CSV table of C-alpha atoms in Angstrom, one decimal:
chain,number,residue,atom,x,y,z
A,1,UNK,CA,-31.2,-4.0,31.0
A,2,UNK,CA,-27.8,-5.5,29.9
A,3,UNK,CA,-25.1,-2.5,29.5
A,4,UNK,CA,-25.6,-0.8,32.9
A,5,UNK,CA,-25.1,-2.4,35.8
A,6,UNK,CA,-25.9,-1.0,39.2
A,7,UNK,CA,-24.9,-2.3,42.7
A,8,UNK,CA,-26.7,-3.0,45.3
A,9,UNK,CA,-30.2,-3.1,44.2
A,10,UNK,CA,-31.3,-2.9,47.9
A,11,UNK,CA,-29.4,-1.5,50.7
A,12,UNK,CA,-30.5,0.0,54.4
A,13,UNK,CA,-28.3,2.3,56.2
A,14,UNK,CA,-28.4,4.1,59.2
A,15,UNK,CA,-28.1,7.8,59.6
A,16,UNK,CA,-24.5,8.8,59.3
A,17,UNK,CA,-23.4,5.8,57.9
A,18,UNK,CA,-21.6,6.3,54.6
A,19,UNK,CA,-21.7,4.1,51.2
A,20,UNK,CA,-21.3,3.9,47.6
A,21,UNK,CA,-23.7,3.0,44.8
A,22,UNK,CA,-22.2,1.3,41.9
A,23,UNK,CA,-22.6,1.9,38.3
A,24,UNK,CA,-20.6,0.2,35.2
A,25,UNK,CA,-21.5,0.0,31.4
A,26,UNK,CA,-19.9,-1.6,28.9
A,27,UNK,CA,-21.4,0.5,26.1
A,28,UNK,CA,-18.5,2.7,25.8
A,29,UNK,CA,-20.9,5.8,26.4
A,30,UNK,CA,-19.3,9.2,27.4
A,31,UNK,CA,-21.9,10.6,29.4
A,32,UNK,CA,-23.3,9.2,32.5
A,33,UNK,CA,-25.2,10.5,35.3
A,34,UNK,CA,-27.3,9.7,38.4
A,35,UNK,CA,-30.8,10.4,39.2
A,36,UNK,CA,-32.9,10.0,42.3
A,37,UNK,CA,-36.7,8.9,42.1
A,38,UNK,CA,-39.1,10.1,44.7
A,39,UNK,CA,-42.7,9.6,44.9
A,40,UNK,CA,-44.7,12.2,43.0
A,41,UNK,CA,-41.2,13.9,41.8
A,42,UNK,CA,-40.5,12.5,39.0
A,43,UNK,CA,-36.4,12.0,38.5
A,44,UNK,CA,-34.0,14.6,39.4
A,45,UNK,CA,-30.5,14.6,38.5
A,46,UNK,CA,-27.9,14.4,41.0
A,47,UNK,CA,-24.6,14.3,39.4
A,48,UNK,CA,-23.3,13.9,35.7
A,49,UNK,CA,-20.3,13.1,33.5
A,50,UNK,CA,-19.2,14.3,30.1
A,51,UNK,CA,-16.0,11.9,29.8
A,52,UNK,CA,-13.6,10.6,32.3
A,53,UNK,CA,-12.2,12.5,34.6
A,54,UNK,CA,-15.0,15.1,34.2
A,55,UNK,CA,-17.9,15.9,36.7
A,56,UNK,CA,-20.4,18.4,37.2
A,57,UNK,CA,-23.4,19.0,39.6
A,58,UNK,CA,-27.2,18.4,38.8
A,59,UNK,CA,-30.5,19.9,40.5
A,60,UNK,CA,-29.8,17.9,43.8
A,61,UNK,CA,-26.0,17.3,44.4
A,62,UNK,CA,-26.1,17.9,48.0
A,63,UNK,CA,-24.9,15.2,50.3
A,64,UNK,CA,-23.4,13.2,47.3
A,65,UNK,CA,-19.8,12.6,45.7
A,66,UNK,CA,-18.6,11.3,42.0
A,67,UNK,CA,-16.0,10.4,40.4
A,68,UNK,CA,-15.4,9.2,37.0
A,69,UNK,CA,-11.4,7.8,36.6
A,70,UNK,CA,-12.7,5.4,33.5
A,71,UNK,CA,-14.9,5.5,31.1
A,72,UNK,CA,-17.1,2.3,32.3
A,73,UNK,CA,-17.4,3.4,36.1
A,74,UNK,CA,-19.5,6.1,37.4
A,75,UNK,CA,-19.7,5.5,41.6
A,76,UNK,CA,-22.0,7.7,43.5
A,77,UNK,CA,-21.1,8.5,47.0
A,78,UNK,CA,-23.3,9.0,50.1
A,79,UNK,CA,-21.0,10.8,52.6
A,80,UNK,CA,-23.1,10.9,55.8
A,81,UNK,CA,-26.6,9.1,54.7
A,82,UNK,CA,-29.8,10.9,56.0
A,83,UNK,CA,-33.5,9.9,56.1
A,84,UNK,CA,-34.0,12.4,53.3
A,85,UNK,CA,-31.6,10.4,50.9
A,86,UNK,CA,-34.0,7.2,51.2
A,87,UNK,CA,-35.1,7.1,47.6
A,88,UNK,CA,-34.6,5.0,44.1
A,89,UNK,CA,-30.9,5.8,42.7
A,90,UNK,CA,-31.0,5.1,38.9
A,91,UNK,CA,-27.5,5.3,36.9
A,92,UNK,CA,-28.3,6.5,33.3
A,93,UNK,CA,-25.5,6.6,30.0
A,94,UNK,CA,-26.4,8.5,26.9
A,95,UNK,CA,-25.2,7.4,23.6
A,96,UNK,CA,-23.6,9.5,21.0
A,97,UNK,CA,-24.8,12.6,20.6
A,98,UNK,CA,-24.7,12.1,16.9
A,99,UNK,CA,-27.0,9.0,17.1
A,100,UNK,CA,-29.5,11.0,19.4
A,101,UNK,CA,-29.8,11.9,22.7
A,102,UNK,CA,-31.1,8.5,24.1
A,103,UNK,CA,-30.9,7.7,28.0
A,104,UNK,CA,-30.5,4.1,29.0
A,105,UNK,CA,-31.3,3.4,32.6
A,106,UNK,CA,-29.7,0.9,34.9
A,107,UNK,CA,-32.4,-1.4,36.9
A,108,UNK,CA,-32.3,1.1,40.1
A,109,UNK,CA,-30.9,1.1,43.8
A,110,UNK,CA,-33.3,1.2,46.7
A,111,UNK,CA,-31.9,3.2,49.8
A,112,UNK,CA,-33.3,3.2,52.7
A,113,UNK,CA,-31.9,5.5,55.8
A,114,UNK,CA,-33.3,4.7,59.1
B,1,UNK,CA,-32.9,24.7,34.5
B,2,UNK,CA,-35.5,24.0,32.3
B,3,UNK,CA,-39.2,23.4,33.7
B,4,UNK,CA,-41.4,20.8,32.1
B,5,UNK,CA,-45.2,20.7,33.6
B,6,UNK,CA,-47.0,17.1,32.9
B,7,UNK,CA,-50.5,16.1,33.3
B,8,UNK,CA,-52.3,14.5,34.5
B,9,UNK,CA,-50.5,13.1,37.5
B,10,UNK,CA,-52.8,10.1,37.7
B,11,UNK,CA,-55.0,8.5,35.0
B,12,UNK,CA,-57.3,5.4,35.6
B,13,UNK,CA,-58.9,3.9,32.4
B,14,UNK,CA,-61.2,0.8,31.8
B,15,UNK,CA,-59.1,-1.5,29.0
B,16,UNK,CA,-60.1,-0.3,25.8
B,17,UNK,CA,-60.4,3.3,26.8
B,18,UNK,CA,-58.0,6.0,25.2
B,19,UNK,CA,-55.2,7.8,27.4
B,20,UNK,CA,-53.5,10.9,26.8
B,21,UNK,CA,-50.9,12.7,28.7
B,22,UNK,CA,-49.4,16.3,28.1
B,23,UNK,CA,-46.3,17.9,28.6
B,24,UNK,CA,-46.1,21.7,28.8
B,25,UNK,CA,-43.0,23.9,29.0
B,26,UNK,CA,-42.7,27.8,28.9
B,27,UNK,CA,-39.9,27.9,26.9
B,28,UNK,CA,-39.0,26.7,23.3
B,29,UNK,CA,-37.7,23.1,23.8
B,30,UNK,CA,-34.9,21.7,21.4
B,31,UNK,CA,-36.3,18.2,21.7
B,32,UNK,CA,-38.5,16.5,24.2
B,33,UNK,CA,-38.3,12.4,25.0
B,34,UNK,CA,-40.6,10.1,26.5
B,35,UNK,CA,-40.2,7.3,28.7
B,36,UNK,CA,-42.3,4.5,30.3
B,37,UNK,CA,-41.8,3.2,33.8
B,38,UNK,CA,-43.3,-0.5,35.0
B,39,UNK,CA,-44.1,-0.6,38.2
B,40,UNK,CA,-40.9,-1.8,40.2
B,41,UNK,CA,-39.2,-1.0,37.2
B,42,UNK,CA,-36.6,1.3,35.3
B,43,UNK,CA,-37.4,4.1,32.7
B,44,UNK,CA,-37.4,2.9,29.6
B,45,UNK,CA,-36.7,5.1,26.1
B,46,UNK,CA,-39.8,5.5,23.9
B,47,UNK,CA,-39.1,8.3,21.7
B,48,UNK,CA,-37.6,11.6,20.9
B,49,UNK,CA,-39.2,14.4,19.3
B,50,UNK,CA,-37.2,17.1,17.5
B,51,UNK,CA,-39.0,18.9,14.8
B,52,UNK,CA,-41.5,21.5,15.3
B,53,UNK,CA,-45.1,19.5,14.5
B,54,UNK,CA,-43.7,16.2,14.6
B,55,UNK,CA,-45.9,13.2,14.9
B,56,UNK,CA,-44.4,9.9,15.4
B,57,UNK,CA,-46.5,6.4,15.8
B,58,UNK,CA,-45.4,3.5,17.6
B,59,UNK,CA,-48.5,0.8,17.1
B,60,UNK,CA,-51.2,2.1,19.2
B,61,UNK,CA,-49.2,5.4,20.6
B,62,UNK,CA,-49.2,8.5,19.0
B,63,UNK,CA,-46.4,11.2,20.0
B,64,UNK,CA,-47.0,14.7,18.8
B,65,UNK,CA,-44.5,17.7,19.4
B,66,UNK,CA,-46.3,21.5,19.3
B,67,UNK,CA,-46.0,23.6,16.4
B,68,UNK,CA,-44.1,26.0,18.8
B,69,UNK,CA,-41.9,23.2,20.3
B,70,UNK,CA,-43.5,24.1,23.8
B,71,UNK,CA,-45.7,21.5,24.2
B,72,UNK,CA,-45.7,17.5,23.8
B,73,UNK,CA,-48.5,14.8,24.1
B,74,UNK,CA,-48.4,11.0,24.3
B,75,UNK,CA,-51.7,9.5,23.3
B,76,UNK,CA,-52.5,5.5,23.5
B,77,UNK,CA,-55.3,4.1,21.6
B,78,UNK,CA,-57.3,1.2,23.2
B,79,UNK,CA,-55.1,0.7,26.2
B,80,UNK,CA,-54.3,-2.7,27.5
B,81,UNK,CA,-53.3,-3.9,31.0
B,82,UNK,CA,-49.7,-4.1,29.2
B,83,UNK,CA,-49.9,-0.2,29.3
B,84,UNK,CA,-49.7,0.3,32.9
B,85,UNK,CA,-47.0,2.2,34.4
B,86,UNK,CA,-45.9,6.0,34.6
B,87,UNK,CA,-45.0,7.8,31.4
B,88,UNK,CA,-42.5,10.5,31.7
B,89,UNK,CA,-41.8,13.2,29.2
B,90,UNK,CA,-38.0,14.7,29.4
B,91,UNK,CA,-36.2,17.7,28.1
B,92,UNK,CA,-32.2,18.2,27.6
B,93,UNK,CA,-30.3,21.1,26.8
B,94,UNK,CA,-28.5,20.4,23.4
B,95,UNK,CA,-25.5,22.4,23.7
B,96,UNK,CA,-21.8,21.7,25.2
B,97,UNK,CA,-21.5,20.4,28.4
B,98,UNK,CA,-25.0,20.4,29.7
B,99,UNK,CA,-25.6,17.3,27.1
B,100,UNK,CA,-26.9,14.3,29.0
B,101,UNK,CA,-29.1,16.5,31.7
B,102,UNK,CA,-32.5,15.7,31.6
B,103,UNK,CA,-35.1,17.4,33.1
B,104,UNK,CA,-38.1,14.7,33.9
B,105,UNK,CA,-41.9,15.9,34.3
B,106,UNK,CA,-43.2,14.5,37.2
B,107,UNK,CA,-45.1,11.4,35.4
B,108,UNK,CA,-48.5,10.2,34.5
B,109,UNK,CA,-49.2,6.8,36.3
B,110,UNK,CA,-51.7,5.1,33.9
B,111,UNK,CA,-53.9,2.5,35.7
B,112,UNK,CA,-55.6,0.2,33.2
B,113,UNK,CA,-59.0,-1.5,34.8
B,114,UNK,CA,-59.3,-5.2,32.8
């Protein structure tokens, strides 16, 4: 899935640790977002950004911070990891509205909090 | 936020049988999107429906948007083992800063027995 790059792909954290999931895109898309996916729950929006310098909360923002200093990057920070944050995290970018609301997902980051 | 119910949660079919998944909303939708996620993979955009009563086909896949724009379906004719995965519908707000916020159904996990 060239265009949206997520790192790391796998991570194990201890409860209380902090970390940052990185997301970078080279498609010059304005909109970027973070989703988490849990079994049987589909994907739920954590935070999103409509452009550099602008971020907003999604459905499940608690325990996560984001920033958007550039168009290309949208890191997701876990402030103090909890076992409930064990999940698969997907970064996504949105193609231009005029061309249709097509979302492109990164390959995912598997996070385990012990 | 918008809620979308997707059924069934699981579907097991013999190769060659047909498969259908449904999404329903209590509110009128501006559009609906369908995604496929292979096991261990990331969601991949399949199609977007916008118009009332719209029907679109992609080879063996047929997508429909209801006349009232409150429901949608994905039908696969003569399933193959390559169709295995989870199929999600997703709806988005279509205005202002909420563009890019997708609400996903919980998905239908399709298993195809050879």
